[in-house]
Coordinates of C-alpha atoms in Angstrom, one line a residue:
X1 CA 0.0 0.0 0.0
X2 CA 1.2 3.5 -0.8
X3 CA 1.7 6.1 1.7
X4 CA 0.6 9.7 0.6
X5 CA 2.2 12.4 2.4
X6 CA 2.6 15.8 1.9
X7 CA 5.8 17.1 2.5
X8 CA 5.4 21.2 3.1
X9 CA 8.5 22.7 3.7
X10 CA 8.2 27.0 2.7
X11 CA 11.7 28.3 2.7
X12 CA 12.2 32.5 2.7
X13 CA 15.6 33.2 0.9
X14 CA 17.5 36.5 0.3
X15 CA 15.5 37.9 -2.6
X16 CA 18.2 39.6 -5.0
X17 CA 17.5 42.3 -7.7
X18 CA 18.6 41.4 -11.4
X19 CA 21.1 42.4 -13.7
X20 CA 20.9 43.0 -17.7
X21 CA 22.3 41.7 -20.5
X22 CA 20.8 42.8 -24.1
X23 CA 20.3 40.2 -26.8
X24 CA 17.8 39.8 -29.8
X25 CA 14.9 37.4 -30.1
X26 CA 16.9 33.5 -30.3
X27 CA 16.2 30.8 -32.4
X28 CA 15.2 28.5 -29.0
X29 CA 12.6 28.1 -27.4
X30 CA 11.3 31.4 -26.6
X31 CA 7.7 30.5 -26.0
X32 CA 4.7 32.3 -25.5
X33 CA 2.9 32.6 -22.4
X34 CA 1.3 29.3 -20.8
X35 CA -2.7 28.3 -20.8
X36 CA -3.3 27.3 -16.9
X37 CA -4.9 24.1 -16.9
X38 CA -8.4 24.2 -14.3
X39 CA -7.1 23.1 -10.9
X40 CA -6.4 19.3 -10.0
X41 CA -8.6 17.9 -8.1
X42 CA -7.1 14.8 -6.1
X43 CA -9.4 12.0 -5.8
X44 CA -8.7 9.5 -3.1
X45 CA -9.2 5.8 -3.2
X46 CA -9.7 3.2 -0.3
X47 CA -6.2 2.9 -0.1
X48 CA -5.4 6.4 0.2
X49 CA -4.4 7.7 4.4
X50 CA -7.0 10.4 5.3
X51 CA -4.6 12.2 7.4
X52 CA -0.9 11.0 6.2
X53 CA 0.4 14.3 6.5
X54 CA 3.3 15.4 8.1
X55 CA 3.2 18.2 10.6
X56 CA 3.4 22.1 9.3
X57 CA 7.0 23.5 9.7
X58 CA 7.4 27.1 10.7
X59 CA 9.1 29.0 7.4
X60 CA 13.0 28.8 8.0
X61 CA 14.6 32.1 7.3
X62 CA 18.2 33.4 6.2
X63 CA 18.8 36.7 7.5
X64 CA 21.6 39.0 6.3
X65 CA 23.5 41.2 9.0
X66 CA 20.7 41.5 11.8
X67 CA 17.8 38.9 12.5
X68 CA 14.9 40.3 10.5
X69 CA 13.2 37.7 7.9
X70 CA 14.8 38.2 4.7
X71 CA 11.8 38.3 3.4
X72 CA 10.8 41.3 4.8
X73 CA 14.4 43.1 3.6
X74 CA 14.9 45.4 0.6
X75 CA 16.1 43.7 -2.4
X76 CA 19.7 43.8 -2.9
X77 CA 20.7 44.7 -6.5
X78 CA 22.0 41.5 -8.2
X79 CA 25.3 41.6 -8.9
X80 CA 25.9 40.1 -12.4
X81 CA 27.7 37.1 -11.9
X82 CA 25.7 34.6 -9.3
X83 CA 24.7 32.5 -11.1
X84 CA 22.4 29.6 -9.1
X85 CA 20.8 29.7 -5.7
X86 CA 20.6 26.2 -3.5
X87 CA 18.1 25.6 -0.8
X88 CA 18.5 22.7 1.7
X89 CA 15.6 21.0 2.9
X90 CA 14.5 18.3 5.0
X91 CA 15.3 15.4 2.5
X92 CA 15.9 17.4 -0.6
X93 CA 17.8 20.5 -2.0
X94 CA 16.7 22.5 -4.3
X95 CA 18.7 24.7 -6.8
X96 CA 18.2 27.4 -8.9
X97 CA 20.2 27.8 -12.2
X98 CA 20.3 31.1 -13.7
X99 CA 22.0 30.2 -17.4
X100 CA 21.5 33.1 -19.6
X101 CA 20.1 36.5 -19.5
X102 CA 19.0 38.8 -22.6
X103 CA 16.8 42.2 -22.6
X104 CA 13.5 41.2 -21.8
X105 CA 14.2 37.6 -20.2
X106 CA 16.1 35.2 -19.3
X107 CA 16.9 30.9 -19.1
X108 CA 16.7 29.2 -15.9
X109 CA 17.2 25.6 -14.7
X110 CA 15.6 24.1 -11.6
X111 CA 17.5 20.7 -10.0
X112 CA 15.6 18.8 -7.3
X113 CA 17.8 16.1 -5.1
X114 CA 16.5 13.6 -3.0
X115 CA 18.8 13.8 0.0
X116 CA 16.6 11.6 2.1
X117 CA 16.4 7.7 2.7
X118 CA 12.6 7.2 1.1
X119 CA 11.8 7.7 -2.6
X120 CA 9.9 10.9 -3.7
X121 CA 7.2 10.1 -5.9
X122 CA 4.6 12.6 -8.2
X123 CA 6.6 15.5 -6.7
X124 CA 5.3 19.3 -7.3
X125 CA 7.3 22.3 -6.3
X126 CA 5.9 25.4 -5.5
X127 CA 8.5 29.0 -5.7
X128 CA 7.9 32.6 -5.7
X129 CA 9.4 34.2 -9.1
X130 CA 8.9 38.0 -9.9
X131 CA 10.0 38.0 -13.0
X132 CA 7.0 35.4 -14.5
X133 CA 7.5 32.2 -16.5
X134 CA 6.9 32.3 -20.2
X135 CA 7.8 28.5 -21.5
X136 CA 8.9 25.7 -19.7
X137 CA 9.9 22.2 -20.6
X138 CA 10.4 18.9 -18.9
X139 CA 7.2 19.7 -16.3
X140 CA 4.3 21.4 -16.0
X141 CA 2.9 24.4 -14.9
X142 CA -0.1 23.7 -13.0
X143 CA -1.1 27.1 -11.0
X144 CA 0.2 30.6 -10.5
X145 CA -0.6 33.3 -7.7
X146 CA 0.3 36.6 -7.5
X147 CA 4.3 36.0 -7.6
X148 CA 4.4 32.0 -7.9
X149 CA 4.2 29.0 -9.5
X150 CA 3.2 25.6 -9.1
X151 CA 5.0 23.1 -11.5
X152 CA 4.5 19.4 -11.3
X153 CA 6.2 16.3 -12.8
X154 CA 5.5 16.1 -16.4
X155 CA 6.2 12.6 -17.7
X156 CA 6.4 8.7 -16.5
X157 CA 10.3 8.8 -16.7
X158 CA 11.1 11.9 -14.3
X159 CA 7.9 11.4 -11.8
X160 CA 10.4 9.6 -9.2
X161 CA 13.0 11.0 -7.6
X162 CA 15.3 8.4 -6.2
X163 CA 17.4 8.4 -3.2
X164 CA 20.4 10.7 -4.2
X165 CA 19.3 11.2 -7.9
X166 CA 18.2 14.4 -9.2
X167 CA 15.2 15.9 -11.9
X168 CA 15.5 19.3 -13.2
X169 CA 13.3 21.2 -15.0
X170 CA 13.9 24.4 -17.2
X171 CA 11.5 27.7 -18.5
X172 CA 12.1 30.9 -20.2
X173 CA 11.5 34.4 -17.7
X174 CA 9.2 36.7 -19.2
X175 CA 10.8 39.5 -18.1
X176 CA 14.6 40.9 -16.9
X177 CA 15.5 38.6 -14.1
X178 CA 14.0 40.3 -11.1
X179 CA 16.3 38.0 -8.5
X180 CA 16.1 33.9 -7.6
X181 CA 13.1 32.6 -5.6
X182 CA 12.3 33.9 -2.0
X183 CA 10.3 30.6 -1.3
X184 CA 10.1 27.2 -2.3
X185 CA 7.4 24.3 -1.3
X186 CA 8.2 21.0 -2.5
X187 CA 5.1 18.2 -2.2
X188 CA 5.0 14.3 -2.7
X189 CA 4.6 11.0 -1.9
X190 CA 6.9 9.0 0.0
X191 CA 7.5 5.7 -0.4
X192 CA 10.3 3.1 0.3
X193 CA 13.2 3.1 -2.1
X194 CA 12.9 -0.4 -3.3
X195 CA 9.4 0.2 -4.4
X196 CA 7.9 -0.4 -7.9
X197 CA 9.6 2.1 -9.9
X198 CA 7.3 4.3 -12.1
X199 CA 7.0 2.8 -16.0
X200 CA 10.3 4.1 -17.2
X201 CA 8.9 4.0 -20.6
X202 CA 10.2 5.4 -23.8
X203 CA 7.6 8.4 -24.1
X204 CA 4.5 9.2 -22.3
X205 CA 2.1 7.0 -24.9
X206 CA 3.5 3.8 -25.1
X207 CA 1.7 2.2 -22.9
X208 CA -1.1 3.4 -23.8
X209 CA -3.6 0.2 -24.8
X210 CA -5.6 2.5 -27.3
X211 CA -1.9 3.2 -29.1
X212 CA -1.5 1.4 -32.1
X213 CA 1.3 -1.4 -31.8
X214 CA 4.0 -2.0 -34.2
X215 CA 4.5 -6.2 -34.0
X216 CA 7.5 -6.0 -36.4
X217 CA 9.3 -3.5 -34.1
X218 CA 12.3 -4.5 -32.0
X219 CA 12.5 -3.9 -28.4
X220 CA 15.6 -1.9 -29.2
X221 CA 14.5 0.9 -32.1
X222 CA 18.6 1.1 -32.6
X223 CA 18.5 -2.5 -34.2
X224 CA 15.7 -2.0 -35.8
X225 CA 17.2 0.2 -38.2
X226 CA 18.0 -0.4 -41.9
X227 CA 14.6 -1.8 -43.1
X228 CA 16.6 -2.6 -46.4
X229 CA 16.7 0.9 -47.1
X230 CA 20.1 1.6 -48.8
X231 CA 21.3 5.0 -48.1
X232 CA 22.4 7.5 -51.3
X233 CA 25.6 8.6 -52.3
X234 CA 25.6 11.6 -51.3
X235 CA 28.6 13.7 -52.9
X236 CA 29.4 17.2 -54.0
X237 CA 28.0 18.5 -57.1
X238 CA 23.9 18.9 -58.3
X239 CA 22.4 17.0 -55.4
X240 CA 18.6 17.6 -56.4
X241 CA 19.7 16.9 -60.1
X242 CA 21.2 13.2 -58.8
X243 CA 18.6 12.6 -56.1
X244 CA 15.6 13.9 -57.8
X245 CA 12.5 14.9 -55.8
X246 CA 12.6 13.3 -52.5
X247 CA 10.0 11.5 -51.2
X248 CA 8.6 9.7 -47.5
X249 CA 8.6 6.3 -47.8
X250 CA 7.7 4.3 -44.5
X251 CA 10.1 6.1 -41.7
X252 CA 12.3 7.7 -44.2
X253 CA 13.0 10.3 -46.8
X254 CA 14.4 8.6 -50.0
X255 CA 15.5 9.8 -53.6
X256 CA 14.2 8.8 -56.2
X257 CA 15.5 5.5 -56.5
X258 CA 14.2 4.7 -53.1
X259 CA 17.2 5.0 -51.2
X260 CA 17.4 6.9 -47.4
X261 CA 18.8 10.3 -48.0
X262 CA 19.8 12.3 -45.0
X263 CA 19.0 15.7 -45.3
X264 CA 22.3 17.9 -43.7
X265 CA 22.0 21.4 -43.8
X266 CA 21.7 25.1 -41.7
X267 CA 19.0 26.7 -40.7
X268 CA 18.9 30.5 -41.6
X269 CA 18.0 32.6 -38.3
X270 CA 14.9 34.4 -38.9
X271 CA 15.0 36.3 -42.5
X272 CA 13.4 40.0 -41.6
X273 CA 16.5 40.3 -38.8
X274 CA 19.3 38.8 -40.5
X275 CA 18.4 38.5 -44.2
X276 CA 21.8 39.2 -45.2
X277 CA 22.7 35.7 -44.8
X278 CA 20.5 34.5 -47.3
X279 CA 22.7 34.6 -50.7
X280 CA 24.3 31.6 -52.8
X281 CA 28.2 32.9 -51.5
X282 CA 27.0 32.0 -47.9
X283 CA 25.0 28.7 -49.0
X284 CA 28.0 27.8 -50.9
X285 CA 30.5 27.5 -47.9
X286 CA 28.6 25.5 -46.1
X287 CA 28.2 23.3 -49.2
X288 CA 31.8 22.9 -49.6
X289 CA 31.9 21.7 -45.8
X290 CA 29.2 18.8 -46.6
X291 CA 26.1 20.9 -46.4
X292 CA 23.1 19.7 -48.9
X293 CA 20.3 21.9 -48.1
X294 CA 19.1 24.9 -46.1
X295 CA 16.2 26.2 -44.3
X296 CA 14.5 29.7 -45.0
X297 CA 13.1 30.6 -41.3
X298 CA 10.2 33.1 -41.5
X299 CA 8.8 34.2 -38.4
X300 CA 5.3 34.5 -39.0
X301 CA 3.8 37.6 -36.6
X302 CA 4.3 41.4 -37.2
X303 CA 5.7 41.3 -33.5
X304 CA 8.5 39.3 -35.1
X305 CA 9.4 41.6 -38.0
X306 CA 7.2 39.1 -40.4
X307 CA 6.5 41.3 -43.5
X308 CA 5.5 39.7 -46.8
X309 CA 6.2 42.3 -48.6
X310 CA 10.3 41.8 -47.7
X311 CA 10.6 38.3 -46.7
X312 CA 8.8 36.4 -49.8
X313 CA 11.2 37.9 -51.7
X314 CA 13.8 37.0 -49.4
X315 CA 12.7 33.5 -49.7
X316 CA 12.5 33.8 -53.3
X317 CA 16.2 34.8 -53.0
X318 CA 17.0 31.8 -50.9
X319 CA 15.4 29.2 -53.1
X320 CA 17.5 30.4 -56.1
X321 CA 20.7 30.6 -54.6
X322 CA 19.5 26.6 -53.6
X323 CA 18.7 25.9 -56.6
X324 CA 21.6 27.0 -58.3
X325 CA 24.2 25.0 -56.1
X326 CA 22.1 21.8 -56.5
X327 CA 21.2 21.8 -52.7
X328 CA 17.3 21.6 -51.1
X329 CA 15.4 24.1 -50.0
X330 CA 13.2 24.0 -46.6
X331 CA 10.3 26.9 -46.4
X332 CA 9.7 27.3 -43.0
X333 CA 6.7 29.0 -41.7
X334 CA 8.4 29.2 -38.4
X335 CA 5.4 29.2 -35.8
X336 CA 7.1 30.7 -32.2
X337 CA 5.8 33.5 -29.9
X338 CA 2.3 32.8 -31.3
X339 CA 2.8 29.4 -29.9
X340 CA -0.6 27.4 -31.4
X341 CA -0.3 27.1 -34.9
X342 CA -4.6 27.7 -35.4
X343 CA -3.6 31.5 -34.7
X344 CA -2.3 31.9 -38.2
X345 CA -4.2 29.8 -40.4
X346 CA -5.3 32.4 -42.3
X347 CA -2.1 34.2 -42.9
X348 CA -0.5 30.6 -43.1
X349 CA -2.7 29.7 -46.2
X350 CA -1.8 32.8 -48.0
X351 CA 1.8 31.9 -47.6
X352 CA 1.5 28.3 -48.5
X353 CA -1.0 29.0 -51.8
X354 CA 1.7 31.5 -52.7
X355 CA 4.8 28.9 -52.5
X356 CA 3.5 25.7 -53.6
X357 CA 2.2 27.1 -56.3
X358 CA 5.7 29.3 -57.8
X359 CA 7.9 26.3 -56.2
X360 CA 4.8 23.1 -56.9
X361 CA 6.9 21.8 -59.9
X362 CA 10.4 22.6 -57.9
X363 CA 12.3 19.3 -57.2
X364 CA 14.1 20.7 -54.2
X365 CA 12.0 22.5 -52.3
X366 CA 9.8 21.3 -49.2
X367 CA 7.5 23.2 -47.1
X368 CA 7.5 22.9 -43.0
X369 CA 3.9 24.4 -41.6
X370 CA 4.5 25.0 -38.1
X371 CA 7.7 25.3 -36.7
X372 CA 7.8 25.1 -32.9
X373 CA 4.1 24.6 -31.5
X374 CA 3.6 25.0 -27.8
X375 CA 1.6 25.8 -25.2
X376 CA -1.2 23.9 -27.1
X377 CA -2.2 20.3 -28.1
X378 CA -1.7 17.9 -30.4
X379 CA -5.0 17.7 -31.5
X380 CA -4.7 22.1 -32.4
X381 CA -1.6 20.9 -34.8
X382 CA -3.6 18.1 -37.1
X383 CA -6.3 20.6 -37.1
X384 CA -4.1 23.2 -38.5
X385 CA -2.3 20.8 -40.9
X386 CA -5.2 19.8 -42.2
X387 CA -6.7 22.7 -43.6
X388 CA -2.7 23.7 -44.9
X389 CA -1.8 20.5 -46.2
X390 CA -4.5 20.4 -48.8
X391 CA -3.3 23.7 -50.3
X392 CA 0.5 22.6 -50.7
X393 CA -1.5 19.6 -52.2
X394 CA -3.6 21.8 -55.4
X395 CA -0.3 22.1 -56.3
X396 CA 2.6 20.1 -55.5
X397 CA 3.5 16.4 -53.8
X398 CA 6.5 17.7 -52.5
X399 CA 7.4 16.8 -48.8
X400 CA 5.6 18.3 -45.8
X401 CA 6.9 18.6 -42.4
X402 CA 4.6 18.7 -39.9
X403 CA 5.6 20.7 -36.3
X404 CA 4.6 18.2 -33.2
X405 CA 3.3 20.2 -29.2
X406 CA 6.1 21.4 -27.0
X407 CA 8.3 23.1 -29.1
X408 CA 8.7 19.8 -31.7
X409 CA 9.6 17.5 -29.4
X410 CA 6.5 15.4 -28.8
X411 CA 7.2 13.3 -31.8
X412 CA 6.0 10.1 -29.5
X413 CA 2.9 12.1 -29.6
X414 CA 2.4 12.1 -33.3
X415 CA 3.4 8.6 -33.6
X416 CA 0.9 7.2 -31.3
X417 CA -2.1 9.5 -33.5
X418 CA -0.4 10.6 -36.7
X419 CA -2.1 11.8 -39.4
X420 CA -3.4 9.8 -41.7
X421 CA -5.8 9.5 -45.3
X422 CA -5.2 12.1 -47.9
X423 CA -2.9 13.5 -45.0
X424 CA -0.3 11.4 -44.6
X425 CA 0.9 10.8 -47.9
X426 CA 5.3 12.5 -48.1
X427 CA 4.3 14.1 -44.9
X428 CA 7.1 13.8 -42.4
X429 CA 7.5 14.9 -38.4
X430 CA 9.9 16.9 -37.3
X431 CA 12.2 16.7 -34.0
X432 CA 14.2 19.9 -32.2
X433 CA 16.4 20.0 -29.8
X434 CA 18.8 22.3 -28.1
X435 CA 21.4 19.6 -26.7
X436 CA 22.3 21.4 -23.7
X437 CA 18.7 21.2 -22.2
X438 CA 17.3 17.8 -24.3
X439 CA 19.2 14.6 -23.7
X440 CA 18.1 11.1 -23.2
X441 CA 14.6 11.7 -22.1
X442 CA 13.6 14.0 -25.5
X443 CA 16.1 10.8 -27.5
X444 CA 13.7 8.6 -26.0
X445 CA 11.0 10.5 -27.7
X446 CA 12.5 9.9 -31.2
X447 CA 13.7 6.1 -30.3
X448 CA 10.4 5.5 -29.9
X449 CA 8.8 7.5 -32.6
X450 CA 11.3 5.5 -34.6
X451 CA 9.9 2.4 -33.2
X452 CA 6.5 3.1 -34.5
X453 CA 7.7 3.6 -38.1
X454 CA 7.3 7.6 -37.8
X455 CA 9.1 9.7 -40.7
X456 CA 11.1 12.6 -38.8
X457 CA 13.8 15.0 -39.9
X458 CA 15.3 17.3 -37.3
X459 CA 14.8 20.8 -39.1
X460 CA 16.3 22.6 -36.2
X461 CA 19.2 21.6 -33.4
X462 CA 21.9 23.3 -31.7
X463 CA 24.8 22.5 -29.1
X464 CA 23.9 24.8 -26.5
X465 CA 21.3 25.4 -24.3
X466 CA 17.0 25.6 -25.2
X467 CA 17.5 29.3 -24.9
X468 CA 19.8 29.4 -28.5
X469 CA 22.9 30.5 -26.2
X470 CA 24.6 29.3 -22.9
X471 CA 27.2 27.0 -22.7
X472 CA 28.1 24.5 -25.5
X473 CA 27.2 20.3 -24.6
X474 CA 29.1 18.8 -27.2
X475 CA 28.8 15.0 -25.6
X476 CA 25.3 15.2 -25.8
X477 CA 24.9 16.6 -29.3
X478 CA 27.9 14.0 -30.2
X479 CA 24.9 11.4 -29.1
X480 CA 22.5 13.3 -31.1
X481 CA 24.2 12.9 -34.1
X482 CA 25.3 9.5 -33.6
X483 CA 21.7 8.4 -33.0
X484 CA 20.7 10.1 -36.2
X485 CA 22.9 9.1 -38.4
X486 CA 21.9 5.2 -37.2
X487 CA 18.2 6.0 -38.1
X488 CA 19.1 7.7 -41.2
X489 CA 17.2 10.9 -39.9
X490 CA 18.4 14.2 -41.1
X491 CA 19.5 17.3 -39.0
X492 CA 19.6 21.3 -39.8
X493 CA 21.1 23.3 -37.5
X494 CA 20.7 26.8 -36.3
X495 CA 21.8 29.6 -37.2
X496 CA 23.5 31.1 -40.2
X497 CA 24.3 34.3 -38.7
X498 CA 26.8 36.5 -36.9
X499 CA 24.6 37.0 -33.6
X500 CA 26.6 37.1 -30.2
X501 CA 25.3 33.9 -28.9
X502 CA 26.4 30.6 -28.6
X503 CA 24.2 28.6 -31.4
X504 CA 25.3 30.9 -34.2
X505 CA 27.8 29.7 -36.6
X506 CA 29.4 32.9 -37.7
X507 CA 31.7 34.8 -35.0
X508 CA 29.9 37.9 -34.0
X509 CA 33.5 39.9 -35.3
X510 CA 33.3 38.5 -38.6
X511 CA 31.6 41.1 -40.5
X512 CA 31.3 38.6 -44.4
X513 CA 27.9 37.3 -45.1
X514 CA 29.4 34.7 -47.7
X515 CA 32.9 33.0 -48.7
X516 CA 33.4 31.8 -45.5
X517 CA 36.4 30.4 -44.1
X518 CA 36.4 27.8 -40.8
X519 CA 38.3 30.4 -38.9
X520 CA 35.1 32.8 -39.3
X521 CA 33.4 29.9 -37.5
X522 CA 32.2 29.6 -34.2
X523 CA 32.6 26.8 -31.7
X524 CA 29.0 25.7 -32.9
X525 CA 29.5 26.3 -36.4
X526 CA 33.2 24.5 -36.5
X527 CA 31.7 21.2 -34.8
X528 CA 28.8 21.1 -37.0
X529 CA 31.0 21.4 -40.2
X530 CA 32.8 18.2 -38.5
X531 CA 29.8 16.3 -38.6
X532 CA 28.6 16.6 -42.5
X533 CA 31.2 14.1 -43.7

């Protein structure tokens, strides 16, 4: 029998002031702000303790130079370089990661430990946080007062947290950062450490009876691999002209002949702020590195500069300069701050008519419809694609790539209810990930995506953190690209631009927008070069 209790521990901290760095708008996952869910009611069963609760603590206070609650201090101003913030509690610590600040917001990482001898189980956490949350990934928010929130765990495979094992949690501040958490409140239930673990299954769906099964599949999606699919040469020179137009076929993109072809290319950053970028001399040098395609990233709201007027023509300019190297061409209606894609159906069906129809009977080009969808469901995004797809379709069967919920990373999601009829046919899934932030747990996603015979092709990636900057994870992106390659899955990553944060490829002092040499590279942009051959 399980033993509910309620662990209540409310923690007053020195409240400190924030500091400000400026940056533009980055290509991670700058979400927009979260739809409360209604208020969880908790339902007990027969098995359920009425009154398994431990006893309220009084608050436990840090004072600074007298014996006043901190809480009851003036804010001190932050002074630009501390960088996390740990509380110790009663069985557990909790710390708070501050990992990159821009104008207007900031990244943040939260790292629960257990540090007590029973295992914590369904655990919710409750902090104060002026500065307001405005995306999060690996939980979810659940409530929010004046000042707080209330996130809970998220998914199967981070629910428990084992004796001396950690889950962390990240989001995206909707302001400057106005100083770490005054108060924490960390909830859950207890139960012995050699209890039944919770399913540590692959994604959140695959146990789900009503999922459709795949009989044929290994246990281990990694095996499973080559379906007889050869892969294509791929080698310098006319790729589109060799390859012809490329095509879904089961879980992969093939040529023409049939054979797996793995997309490789760089994503542009978005076209209205760095449309310089976007010209065959720039294209070209990644070409030369290994590069067979790019992606044309139009934000799609007037808050983001989107302006068709400018950027068509800008994607015009793109899909030439493509064109004439012999490389592919992604367009990318790149969905973001508006978060569900249903928001701009209207102005997304203007900009799809336009381009399928000038680029239907264009070999190299492919169309993604939603780039980053969050905030909302999985049933919003077939809605959407299902009133966009059919006008790509009056006028081309070129491949579409559908967006999946939570920034395209809930490919599990689409596998388990993909689309499917007049829908389905060289319609693909796409996967992102910032490798800093996403490791095994979003992997796990695409393994078992895989599994279920899902097409995917990363259209956007990058070695640091979610936030497009912060520091650079190169073993994780190493296993990435390793697991990619093995599933014949194709990867673009972001951005081609001189921006002064980490996941740009071009050093911010390096003032050419083509002709590029690797010592006008980045750390980002070097490494990824070393993965195209």
């Amino acid at each position: 029998m399980k033993k509910h209790i309620s662990i209540l521990l409310v923690v007053a901290l020195l409240l400190v002031g924030c500091g400000q760095q400026s940056e533009a708008l980055s290509g991670g996952q700058n979400g927009g702000t979260y739809k409360l869910p209604e208020p969880i009611t908790v339902v007990e069963d027969e098995d359920t303790p009425k009154s398994a609760t431990f006893e309220e603590k009084k608050p436990e206070t840090v004072s600074l130079g007298g014996d006043e609650a901190a809480e009851s201090k003036k804010a001190e101003p932050w002074d630009g370089k501390t960088k996390e913030n740990t509380f110790k509690g009663d069985g557990f610590d909790i710390t708070f990661q501050l990992q990159n600040t821009w104008e207007g917001g900031f990244t943040a990482n939260v790292v629960i430990k257990n540090t007590g001898t029973k295992k914590i189980r369904n655990w919710e956490v409750e902090f104060s946080l002026p500065s307001g949350i405005m995306s999060l990934w690996n939980a979810q928010l659940t409530g929010t007062d004046t000042g707080g929130y209330t996130v809970k765990s998220s998914e199967d495979w981070n629910r428990d947290i084992e004796v001396g094992k950690t889950v962390e949690f990240g989001f995206n501040g909707q302001k400057n950062f106005d100083g770490f958490p005054a108060k924490y409140k960390l909830s859950g239930e207890l139960v012995d450490a050699d209890a039944t673990p919770a399913p540590a299954t692959q994604a959140p769906n695959q146990n789900d009876p009503n999922a459709t099964q795949d009989p044929n599949a290994s246990e281990d999606p990694e095996v499973d691999a080559d379906d007889d699919i050869e892969d294509a040469e791929i080698t310098s020179g006319n790729q589109f002209k060799k390859h012809g137009r490329l095509k879904v076929k089961g879980r992969y993109i093939v040529d023409e002949s049939g054979k797996a072809f793995k997309l490789k290319g760089v994503s542009t950053h978005g076209i209205a702020w760095f449309p310089q970028y976007v010209n065959k001399s720039a294209f070209k040098s990644f070409k030369k590195w290994g590069a067979n395609a790019v992606r044309l990233a139009c934000y799609t709201s007037q808050g983001e500069q989107y302006n068709p007027s400018k950027d068509w023509k800008t994607i015009d300019k793109g899909v030439k300069a493509a064109t004439e190297l012999g490389m592919y061409a992604i367009i990318d209606w790149h969905i973001l701050q508006e978060n569900n894609p249903t928001m701009t159906t209207a102005r997304a069906k203007k900009f799809f008519k336009h381009f399928a129809k000038k680029y239907g009977k264009t070999k190299n080009v492919i169309f993604e419809i939603c780039n980053e969808p969050n905030g909302c469901d999985w049933k919003d995004v077939k809605k959407y694609a299902k009133k966009i797809i059919p006008i790509i379709r009056k006028y081309t069967n070129n491949i579409i790539v559908c967006g999946t919920p939570t920034w395209s990373q809930d490919v599990d999601t689409a596998a388990n209810d993909r689309l499917t009829g007049k829908y389905t046919k060289n319609v693909c899934y796409t996967i992102h990930f910032y490798a800093a932030t996403h490791k095994d747990n979003i992997r796990d996603k695409v393994k078992y995506a895989f599994k279920k015979k899902l097409p995917i092709l990363c259209t956007e990636f990058s070695i640091c953190d979610a936030s497009g900057n912060g520091a650079l994870d190169k073993s994780s992106a190493n296993t990435w690209i390793k697991l990619f390659k093995k599933l014949k899955i194709g990867f673009f990553t972001w951005s081609l631009c001189n921006k002064a944060e980490s996941s740009a490829l071009i050093k911010s002092s390096c003032n050419k927008t083509g002709g590029f040499k690797k010592s006008d590279l980045t750390s980002a942009g070097k490494w990824f070069i070393s993965k195209l051959k």
